[in-house]
Amino acid sequence: MATSSYQIEGGNSNSDWWEWEKAGKADNESGKACDYWNRYKEYHDMLEELGVKVFRNSIEWSRIEPEEGKFSEEAIRHYREILQDLKNRNIKTQTTLWWWTSPIWFQKKYGFHKKDSIEIFARYAEKVTKEIGDLIDIFTVLNEPMVPLGQGFLGGVFPPGYKNPFKFLGAVNNMAKAYKKSYKIIHEIKPNAKVGISYLYNWYESEGFGILLNTINRIAQWFRIGLLGKKIKGYQDYIGVNYYRLGKIKFEFGRFGMDSRNQKYFGFSIEEDKDNVMKWISYPKGIYFVLKEASEKFKLPIYITENGVPTREGIDDEERIKFIKEHLKFVNKAIEEGVDIRGYNFWSLMDNLEWLYGYEPKFGLIEMDYENIRYEKRKSFYEYAKICKNNAVELG
Ligand code: BGC
């Protein structure tokens, strides 16, 4: 089961995303979010009820190091309590060190386009490993780095808000180096640690204009995975795959410029499913293609670190149930054909802050009432619990 700290914890005023929201650059301010920071035990009760074996979560750098070089003992203690609580319940932790957000001081003074970021990030990774690492079963150093780098340095819609290809390439390079350094440090401290990265690994294919569009699809995939992936070759103990949807690139003549929030780029755009709240095209078979491709390309064990579907308020939980079952069917097909898949994490336990889109899309097995911090288990929650209990899916 997967969640990320900034999206659920609430109240993190040291984070660059907090500033971004306050400046009105996202649809909602996160506020208390799910108040996981204070109520983590209630959510862990639900994980236990579901019967999941692993919880994918993350640590907020801006809580651990709210001021440059000054680490917060209190935040470290709190994260230890959270992870210890999971251990007490026999739930393993797959913990991410950087999930898109950075401390405000880092973003103001440095940013990943500056070389200093390598040492500064590695120092944070070292601190977390030394202080909390004994409670982490699987380390994911970075989550989908190309999303915030693309959106933050080319698209201008994530912090730090640049639209500058040179800064972008610098940031990709530095982040790859920061990753490699952290990988080595974690292994020095915990020689048997499993350390890796999660990629946004959707499936891209198009009909019509076959070869041309498919070439563009391959370039898009290279941009999302290969560009950074090549630089960190040999420094991954596993591959984390986040699979959500089909990306179908199409021509959109007459459109110039870039609208990265809506995925429209210089004459091309991604096809949309008008019925989906985020316009995403669900494509269960795509997870099978992705798993086969990742296994051949990387020759490493695979963790499915995210898979989920955004729905609308209240009405389409049935869609989520169908989504889970169909995707697991194709995961099973990949396993039967020999792909080494070690885990499956559904996104997400509860509805949470969907970055620029705020609270509108619902990804949770649990429905949130953010105003009163109340929650209700959806039907999909019970279906998921059945799957965990039987370690099998009943297909309708
Ligand atoms: C990200 C999450 C996000 C989810 C749904 C993933 O790409 O890791 O942070 O909420 O997709 O968009």
GROMACS .gro file of C-alpha atoms and ligand atoms in nm:
model
  408
    1MET     CA    1   0.000   0.000   0.000
    2ALA     CA    2   0.145   0.339  -0.097
    3THR     CA    3   0.119   0.694   0.037
    4SER     CA    4   0.358   0.990   0.050
    5SER     CA    5   0.426   1.215   0.344
    6TYR     CA    6   0.350   1.560   0.201
    7GLN     CA    7   0.026   1.437   0.048
    8ILE     CA    8  -0.115   1.308   0.378
    9GLU     CA    9   0.069   1.455   0.678
   10GLY     CA   10  -0.056   1.813   0.670
   11GLY     CA   11   0.081   2.126   0.832
   12ASN     CA   12   0.431   2.123   0.683
   13SER     CA   13   0.516   2.490   0.655
   14ASN     CA   14   0.888   2.429   0.597
   15SER     CA   15   0.827   2.270   0.259
   16ASP     CA   16   0.863   2.445  -0.076
   17TRP     CA   17   0.528   2.299  -0.181
   18TRP     CA   18   0.363   2.477   0.114
   19GLU     CA   19   0.493   2.808  -0.021
   20TRP     CA   20   0.383   2.713  -0.371
   21GLU     CA   21   0.026   2.649  -0.252
   22LYS     CA   22   0.021   2.968  -0.047
   23ALA     CA   23   0.115   3.158  -0.361
   24GLY     CA   24  -0.199   3.017  -0.526
   25LYS     CA   25  -0.009   2.799  -0.772
   26ALA     CA   26  -0.206   2.480  -0.697
   27ASP     CA   27  -0.580   2.418  -0.681
   28ASN     CA   28  -0.590   2.373  -0.302
   29GLU     CA   29  -0.376   2.447  -0.001
   30SER     CA   30  -0.297   2.122   0.177
   31GLY     CA   31  -0.385   2.250   0.525
   32LYS     CA   32  -0.413   1.954   0.759
   33ALA     CA   33  -0.440   1.708   0.467
   34CYS     CA   34  -0.532   1.373   0.630
   35ASP     CA   35  -0.356   1.480   0.951
   36TYR     CA   36  -0.150   1.163   0.927
   37TRP     CA   37   0.128   1.336   1.122
   38ASN     CA   38  -0.090   1.321   1.434
   39ARG     CA   39  -0.328   1.036   1.356
   40TYR     CA   40  -0.093   0.786   1.199
   41LYS     CA   41  -0.206   0.513   1.440
   42GLU     CA   42  -0.563   0.533   1.314
   43TYR     CA   43  -0.442   0.487   0.956
   44HIS     CA   44  -0.212   0.204   1.061
   45ASP     CA   45  -0.516   0.032   1.216
   46MET     CA   46  -0.667   0.036   0.869
   47LEU     CA   47  -0.353  -0.110   0.714
   48GLU     CA   48  -0.376  -0.391   0.965
   49GLU     CA   49  -0.740  -0.445   0.886
   50LEU     CA   50  -0.653  -0.461   0.516
   51GLY     CA   51  -0.385  -0.717   0.589
   52VAL     CA   52  -0.109  -0.555   0.383
   53LYS     CA   53   0.243  -0.679   0.444
   54VAL     CA   54   0.430  -0.367   0.330
   55PHE     CA   55   0.358   0.004   0.364
   56ARG     CA   56   0.521   0.241   0.119
   57ASN     CA   57   0.567   0.584   0.276
   58SER     CA   58   0.815   0.870   0.276
   59ILE     CA   59   1.017   1.105   0.491
   60GLU     CA   60   0.992   1.482   0.449
   61TRP     CA   61   1.334   1.638   0.415
   62SER     CA   62   1.194   1.975   0.524
   63ARG     CA   63   1.083   1.828   0.858
   64ILE     CA   64   1.415   1.652   0.920
   65GLU     CA   65   1.626   1.956   0.820
   66PRO     CA   66   1.404   2.263   0.863
   67GLU     CA   67   1.708   2.493   0.859
   68GLU     CA   68   2.024   2.440   0.661
   69GLY     CA   69   2.249   2.196   0.846
   70LYS     CA   70   2.022   2.186   1.154
   71PHE     CA   71   1.846   1.857   1.198
   72SER     CA   72   1.530   1.836   1.403
   73GLU     CA   73   1.560   1.576   1.679
   74GLU     CA   74   1.187   1.602   1.730
   75ALA     CA   75   1.102   1.516   1.369
   76ILE     CA   76   1.350   1.228   1.372
   77ARG     CA   77   1.190   1.095   1.690
   78HIS     CA   78   0.844   1.130   1.539
   79TYR     CA   79   0.934   0.942   1.221
   80ARG     CA   80   1.091   0.673   1.438
   81GLU     CA   81   0.764   0.641   1.626
   82ILE     CA   82   0.569   0.613   1.302
   83LEU     CA   83   0.796   0.344   1.160
   84GLN     CA   84   0.817   0.161   1.491
   85ASP     CA   85   0.439   0.150   1.508
   86LEU     CA   86   0.438  -0.025   1.168
   87LYS     CA   87   0.700  -0.272   1.289
   88ASN     CA   88   0.492  -0.349   1.597
   89ARG     CA   89   0.213  -0.447   1.363
   90ASN     CA   90   0.442  -0.664   1.153
   91ILE     CA   91   0.417  -0.435   0.853
   92LYS     CA   92   0.737  -0.382   0.653
   93THR     CA   93   0.840  -0.034   0.546
   94GLN     CA   94   0.936   0.072   0.195
   95THR     CA   95   1.044   0.427   0.258
   96THR     CA   96   1.118   0.705   0.011
   97LEU     CA   97   1.365   0.980   0.102
   98TRP     CA   98   1.262   1.239  -0.156
   99TRP     CA   99   0.910   1.265  -0.288
  100TRP     CA  100   0.919   1.587  -0.488
  101THR     CA  101   0.932   1.837  -0.202
  102SER     CA  102   1.236   2.014  -0.058
  103PRO     CA  103   1.296   2.251   0.233
  104ILE     CA  104   1.230   2.616   0.154
  105TRP     CA  105   1.589   2.715   0.240
  106PHE     CA  106   1.722   2.457  -0.008
  107GLN     CA  107   1.502   2.576  -0.289
  108LYS     CA  108   1.583   2.944  -0.221
  109LYS     CA  109   1.959   2.913  -0.183
  110TYR     CA  110   2.040   2.611  -0.399
  111GLY     CA  111   1.796   2.397  -0.601
  112PHE     CA  112   1.897   2.082  -0.787
  113HIS     CA  113   2.034   2.279  -1.081
  114LYS     CA  114   2.324   2.387  -0.856
  115LYS     CA  115   2.613   2.150  -0.790
  116ASP     CA  116   2.603   2.197  -0.410
  117SER     CA  117   2.274   2.010  -0.410
  118ILE     CA  118   2.462   1.680  -0.447
  119GLU     CA  119   2.645   1.708  -0.113
  120ILE     CA  120   2.350   1.868   0.063
  121PHE     CA  121   2.108   1.595  -0.040
  122ALA     CA  122   2.358   1.317   0.040
  123ARG     CA  123   2.409   1.463   0.387
  124TYR     CA  124   2.033   1.441   0.446
  125ALA     CA  125   2.024   1.081   0.315
  126GLU     CA  126   2.312   0.993   0.550
  127LYS     CA  127   2.135   1.146   0.848
  128VAL     CA  128   1.812   0.958   0.780
  129THR     CA  129   1.996   0.629   0.729
  130LYS     CA  130   2.193   0.669   1.052
  131GLU     CA  131   1.902   0.784   1.265
  132ILE     CA  132   1.606   0.598   1.116
  133GLY     CA  133   1.753   0.343   0.875
  134ASP     CA  134   1.726   0.052   1.117
  135LEU     CA  135   1.348   0.080   1.081
  136ILE     CA  136   1.347   0.091   0.698
  137ASP     CA  137   1.322  -0.239   0.512
  138ILE     CA  138   1.345  -0.109   0.156
  139PHE     CA  139   1.493   0.229   0.061
  140THR     CA  140   1.353   0.422  -0.233
  141VAL     CA  141   1.582   0.722  -0.257
  142LEU     CA  142   1.377   0.914  -0.515
  143ASN     CA  143   1.019   0.891  -0.632
  144GLU     CA  144   0.962   0.962  -1.002
  145PRO     CA  145   1.231   1.231  -1.021
  146MET     CA  146   1.155   1.320  -1.382
  147VAL     CA  147   0.807   1.445  -1.294
  148PRO     CA  148   0.912   1.726  -1.058
  149LEU     CA  149   1.224   1.798  -1.264
  150GLY     CA  150   1.023   1.827  -1.585
  151GLN     CA  151   0.743   2.024  -1.423
  152GLY     CA  152   0.974   2.237  -1.210
  153PHE     CA  153   1.254   2.320  -1.456
  154LEU     CA  154   1.085   2.296  -1.799
  155GLY     CA  155   0.711   2.334  -1.739
  156GLY     CA  156   0.737   2.596  -1.466
  157VAL     CA  157   0.433   2.459  -1.282
  158PHE     CA  158   0.612   2.294  -0.986
  159PRO     CA  159   0.867   2.463  -0.761
  160PRO     CA  160   1.116   2.611  -0.835
  161GLY     CA  161   0.910   2.721  -1.137
  162TYR     CA  162   1.175   2.751  -1.409
  163LYS     CA  163   1.126   2.707  -1.782
  164ASN     CA  164   1.488   2.660  -1.866
  165PRO     CA  165   1.633   2.358  -2.050
  166PHE     CA  166   1.985   2.427  -1.928
  167LYS     CA  167   1.881   2.436  -1.566
  168PHE     CA  168   1.673   2.127  -1.631
  169LEU     CA  169   1.966   1.927  -1.768
  170GLY     CA  170   2.185   2.048  -1.482
  171ALA     CA  171   1.923   1.937  -1.231
  172VAL     CA  172   1.891   1.591  -1.391
  173ASN     CA  173   2.268   1.549  -1.374
  174ASN     CA  174   2.297   1.664  -1.015
  175MET     CA  175   2.005   1.457  -0.903
  176ALA     CA  176   2.159   1.147  -1.061
  177LYS     CA  177   2.484   1.220  -0.876
  178ALA     CA  178   2.301   1.289  -0.549
  179TYR     CA  179   2.122   0.958  -0.595
  180LYS     CA  180   2.443   0.763  -0.657
  181LYS     CA  181   2.614   0.920  -0.359
  182SER     CA  182   2.317   0.840  -0.135
  183TYR     CA  183   2.308   0.483  -0.268
  184LYS     CA  184   2.670   0.436  -0.165
  185ILE     CA  185   2.622   0.596   0.176
  186ILE     CA  186   2.317   0.383   0.255
  187HIS     CA  187   2.510   0.069   0.162
  188GLU     CA  188   2.807   0.173   0.374
  189ILE     CA  189   2.582   0.213   0.676
  190LYS     CA  190   2.354  -0.082   0.599
  191PRO     CA  191   2.546  -0.322   0.373
  192ASN     CA  192   2.244  -0.545   0.311
  193ALA     CA  193   1.998  -0.266   0.240
  194LYS     CA  194   1.782  -0.281  -0.071
  195VAL     CA  195   1.811   0.057  -0.239
  196GLY     CA  196   1.643   0.184  -0.551
  197ILE     CA  197   1.426   0.439  -0.725
  198SER     CA  198   1.067   0.455  -0.851
  199TYR     CA  199   1.000   0.553  -1.208
  200LEU     CA  200   0.676   0.682  -1.351
  201TYR     CA  201   0.640   0.398  -1.597
  202ASN     CA  202   0.320   0.441  -1.797
  203TRP     CA  203   0.269   0.267  -2.129
  204TYR     CA  204   0.285   0.475  -2.446
  205GLU     CA  205   0.145   0.368  -2.777
  206SER     CA  206  -0.057   0.533  -3.054
  207GLU     CA  207  -0.272   0.435  -3.346
  208GLY     CA  208  -0.256   0.601  -3.685
  209PHE     CA  209   0.057   0.774  -3.816
  210GLY     CA  210   0.207   0.454  -3.669
  211ILE     CA  211   0.581   0.486  -3.703
  212LEU     CA  212   0.605   0.859  -3.647
  213LEU     CA  213   0.389   0.872  -3.335
  214ASN     CA  214   0.541   0.559  -3.195
  215THR     CA  215   0.885   0.709  -3.237
  216ILE     CA  216   0.765   1.009  -3.039
  217ASN     CA  217   0.627   0.768  -2.780
  218ARG     CA  218   0.967   0.603  -2.749
  219ILE     CA  219   1.130   0.942  -2.707
  220ALA     CA  220   0.879   1.032  -2.436
  221GLN     CA  221   0.955   0.705  -2.257
  222TRP     CA  222   1.329   0.765  -2.289
  223PHE     CA  223   1.279   1.113  -2.142
  224ARG     CA  224   1.091   0.973  -1.843
  225ILE     CA  225   1.309   0.670  -1.772
  226GLY     CA  226   1.624   0.647  -1.982
  227LEU     CA  227   1.765   0.996  -1.939
  228LEU     CA  228   1.821   0.965  -1.565
  229GLY     CA  229   1.818   0.584  -1.561
  230LYS     CA  230   2.131   0.566  -1.777
  231LYS     CA  231   2.324   0.789  -1.541
  232ILE     CA  232   2.256   0.568  -1.239
  233LYS     CA  233   2.313   0.232  -1.407
  234GLY     CA  234   2.464  -0.020  -1.164
  235TYR     CA  235   2.333   0.170  -0.862
  236GLN     CA  236   1.993   0.007  -0.830
  237ASP     CA  237   1.912  -0.307  -0.634
  238TYR     CA  238   1.561  -0.316  -0.780
  239ILE     CA  239   1.336  -0.118  -1.009
  240GLY     CA  240   1.029   0.059  -0.874
  241VAL     CA  241   0.749   0.083  -1.130
  242ASN     CA  242   0.462   0.330  -1.090
  243TYR     CA  243   0.201   0.241  -1.350
  244TYR     CA  244  -0.122   0.432  -1.397
  245ARG     CA  245  -0.236   0.461  -1.756
  246LEU     CA  246  -0.200   0.458  -2.129
  247GLY     CA  247  -0.027   0.757  -2.283
  248LYS     CA  248  -0.153   0.801  -2.637
  249ILE     CA  249   0.023   1.083  -2.806
  250LYS     CA  250  -0.165   1.260  -3.086
  251PHE     CA  251  -0.108   1.557  -3.312
  252GLU     CA  252  -0.278   1.878  -3.220
  253PHE     CA  253  -0.217   2.107  -3.513
  254GLY     CA  254  -0.204   2.474  -3.453
  255ARG     CA  255  -0.097   2.435  -3.092
  256PHE     CA  256   0.235   2.596  -3.016
  257GLY     CA  257   0.405   2.632  -2.685
  258MET     CA  258   0.384   2.415  -2.383
  259ASP     CA  259   0.107   2.355  -2.133
  260SER     CA  260   0.264   2.088  -1.921
  261ARG     CA  261  -0.015   2.073  -1.664
  262ASN     CA  262  -0.250   1.959  -1.941
  263GLN     CA  263   0.019   1.768  -2.124
  264LYS     CA  264   0.011   1.964  -2.446
  265TYR     CA  265   0.347   2.025  -2.606
  266PHE     CA  266   0.433   2.200  -2.931
  267GLY     CA  267   0.184   2.033  -3.165
  268PHE     CA  268   0.139   1.714  -2.963
  269SER     CA  269  -0.082   1.622  -2.675
  270ILE     CA  270  -0.184   1.315  -2.478
  271GLU     CA  271  -0.529   1.176  -2.563
  272GLU     CA  272  -0.787   1.210  -2.290
  273ASP     CA  273  -1.064   1.003  -2.140
  274LYS     CA  274  -1.334   1.265  -2.092
  275ASP     CA  275  -1.511   1.054  -1.827
  276ASN     CA  276  -1.211   1.034  -1.596
  277VAL     CA  277  -1.160   1.310  -1.341
  278MET     CA  278  -0.795   1.355  -1.448
  279LYS     CA  279  -0.870   1.253  -1.808
  280TRP     CA  280  -0.652   0.945  -1.773
  281ILE     CA  281  -0.704   0.645  -2.000
  282SER     CA  282  -0.710   0.327  -1.797
  283TYR     CA  283  -0.535   0.038  -1.973
  284PRO     CA  284  -0.480  -0.274  -1.760
  285LYS     CA  285  -0.281  -0.459  -2.024
  286GLY     CA  286  -0.029  -0.175  -2.019
  287ILE     CA  287   0.103  -0.289  -1.682
  288TYR     CA  288   0.194  -0.622  -1.839
  289PHE     CA  289   0.383  -0.453  -2.125
  290VAL     CA  290   0.563  -0.227  -1.880
  291LEU     CA  291   0.664  -0.514  -1.651
  292LYS     CA  292   0.797  -0.717  -1.943
  293GLU     CA  293   0.987  -0.420  -2.079
  294ALA     CA  294   1.134  -0.318  -1.742
  295SER     CA  295   1.242  -0.673  -1.670
  296GLU     CA  296   1.423  -0.707  -2.003
  297LYS     CA  297   1.576  -0.362  -1.987
  298PHE     CA  298   1.700  -0.357  -1.628
  299LYS     CA  299   1.737  -0.727  -1.544
  300LEU     CA  300   1.657  -0.649  -1.181
  301PRO     CA  301   1.382  -0.748  -0.938
  302ILE     CA  302   1.073  -0.527  -0.975
  303TYR     CA  303   0.852  -0.370  -0.714
  304ILE     CA  304   0.527  -0.222  -0.838
  305THR     CA  305   0.555   0.084  -0.619
  306GLU     CA  306   0.226   0.246  -0.732
  307ASN     CA  307  -0.084   0.158  -0.929
  308GLY     CA  308  -0.418   0.334  -0.892
  309VAL     CA  309  -0.700   0.533  -1.050
  310PRO     CA  310  -0.839   0.880  -0.984
  311THR     CA  311  -1.217   0.885  -0.943
  312ARG     CA  312  -1.486   1.141  -0.871
  313GLU     CA  313  -1.639   1.220  -0.537
  314GLY     CA  314  -1.855   0.936  -0.417
  315ILE     CA  315  -1.968   0.791  -0.747
  316ASP     CA  316  -1.722   0.564  -0.913
  317ASP     CA  317  -1.567   0.333  -0.657
  318GLU     CA  318  -1.684   0.036  -0.867
  319GLU     CA  319  -1.438   0.155  -1.126
  320ARG     CA  320  -1.159   0.127  -0.869
  321ILE     CA  321  -1.254  -0.232  -0.787
  322LYS     CA  322  -1.252  -0.324  -1.154
  323PHE     CA  323  -0.923  -0.139  -1.202
  324ILE     CA  324  -0.749  -0.331  -0.923
  325LYS     CA  325  -0.870  -0.671  -1.035
  326GLU     CA  326  -0.791  -0.618  -1.401
  327HIS     CA  327  -0.443  -0.489  -1.329
  328LEU     CA  328  -0.364  -0.773  -1.091
  329LYS     CA  329  -0.470  -1.018  -1.360
  330PHE     CA  330  -0.200  -0.877  -1.588
  331VAL     CA  331   0.056  -0.865  -1.306
  332ASN     CA  332  -0.011  -1.233  -1.259
  333LYS     CA  333   0.039  -1.298  -1.630
  334ALA     CA  334   0.380  -1.129  -1.610
  335ILE     CA  335   0.474  -1.338  -1.304
  336GLU     CA  336   0.369  -1.655  -1.483
  337GLU     CA  337   0.595  -1.560  -1.772
  338GLY     CA  338   0.890  -1.530  -1.536
  339VAL     CA  339   0.907  -1.159  -1.449
  340ASP     CA  340   1.063  -1.123  -1.103
  341ILE     CA  341   0.798  -0.914  -0.923
  342ARG     CA  342   0.856  -0.876  -0.550
  343GLY     CA  343   0.568  -0.651  -0.443
  344TYR     CA  344   0.254  -0.460  -0.537
  345ASN     CA  345   0.158  -0.129  -0.376
  346PHE     CA  346  -0.181   0.021  -0.446
  347TRP     CA  347  -0.210   0.400  -0.466
  348SER     CA  348  -0.354   0.487  -0.224
  349LEU     CA  349  -0.479   0.402   0.124
  350MET     CA  350  -0.686   0.718   0.154
  351ASP     CA  351  -0.779   1.015  -0.065
  352ASN     CA  352  -0.500   1.270  -0.043
  353LEU     CA  353  -0.354   1.589  -0.184
  354GLU     CA  354  -0.307   1.537  -0.555
  355TRP     CA  355  -0.044   1.810  -0.602
  356LEU     CA  356  -0.161   2.073  -0.855
  357TYR     CA  357  -0.511   1.922  -0.864
  358GLY     CA  358  -0.560   1.957  -0.491
  359TYR     CA  359  -0.833   1.749  -0.332
  360GLU     CA  360  -1.061   1.689  -0.631
  361PRO     CA  361  -0.932   1.353  -0.759
  362LYS     CA  362  -1.003   1.064  -0.523
  363PHE     CA  363  -0.745   0.786  -0.519
  364GLY     CA  364  -0.825   0.622  -0.184
  365LEU     CA  365  -0.972   0.298  -0.059
  366ILE     CA  366  -1.082   0.533   0.217
  367GLU     CA  367  -1.291   0.841   0.150
  368MET     CA  368  -1.172   1.153   0.332
  369ASP     CA  369  -1.372   1.439   0.475
  370TYR     CA  370  -1.081   1.682   0.501
  371GLU     CA  371  -1.268   1.952   0.684
  372ASN     CA  372  -1.352   1.738   0.983
  373ILE     CA  373  -1.077   1.478   0.932
  374ARG     CA  374  -1.325   1.196   0.918
  375TYR     CA  375  -1.305   0.899   0.693
  376GLU     CA  376  -1.513   0.620   0.559
  377LYS     CA  377  -1.400   0.292   0.409
  378ARG     CA  378  -1.517   0.245   0.055
  379LYS     CA  379  -1.639  -0.086  -0.085
  380SER     CA  380  -1.301  -0.114  -0.260
  381PHE     CA  381  -1.138  -0.123   0.086
  382TYR     CA  382  -1.316  -0.447   0.169
  383GLU     CA  383  -1.247  -0.592  -0.175
  384TYR     CA  384  -0.879  -0.514  -0.132
  385ALA     CA  385  -0.878  -0.674   0.212
  386LYS     CA  386  -1.022  -0.991   0.053
  387ILE     CA  387  -0.743  -0.994  -0.204
  388CYS     CA  388  -0.477  -0.954   0.068
  389LYS     CA  389  -0.632  -1.224   0.281
  390ASN     CA  390  -0.663  -1.479   0.000
  391ASN     CA  391  -0.348  -1.364  -0.181
  392ALA     CA  392  -0.565  -1.409  -0.488
  393VAL     CA  393  -0.814  -1.215  -0.699
  394GLU     CA  394  -1.165  -1.329  -0.775
  395LEU     CA  395  -1.234  -1.222  -1.130
  396GLY     CA  396  -1.596  -1.143  -1.210
  397BGC     C1  397   0.300   1.012  -0.768
  397BGC     C2  398   0.203   1.046  -0.659
  397BGC     C3  399   0.072   1.093  -0.721
  397BGC     C4  400   0.019   0.980  -0.805
  397BGC     C5  401  -0.115   1.012  -0.873
  397BGC     C6  402   0.240   0.934  -0.881
  397BGC     O1  403   0.294   0.970  -1.003
  397BGC     O2  404   0.411   0.943  -0.716
  397BGC     O3  405   0.260   1.142  -0.576
  397BGC     O4  406  -0.020   1.133  -0.626
  397BGC     O5  407   0.109   0.953  -0.907
  397BGC     O6  408  -0.100   1.112  -0.967
   0.00000   0.00000   0.00000
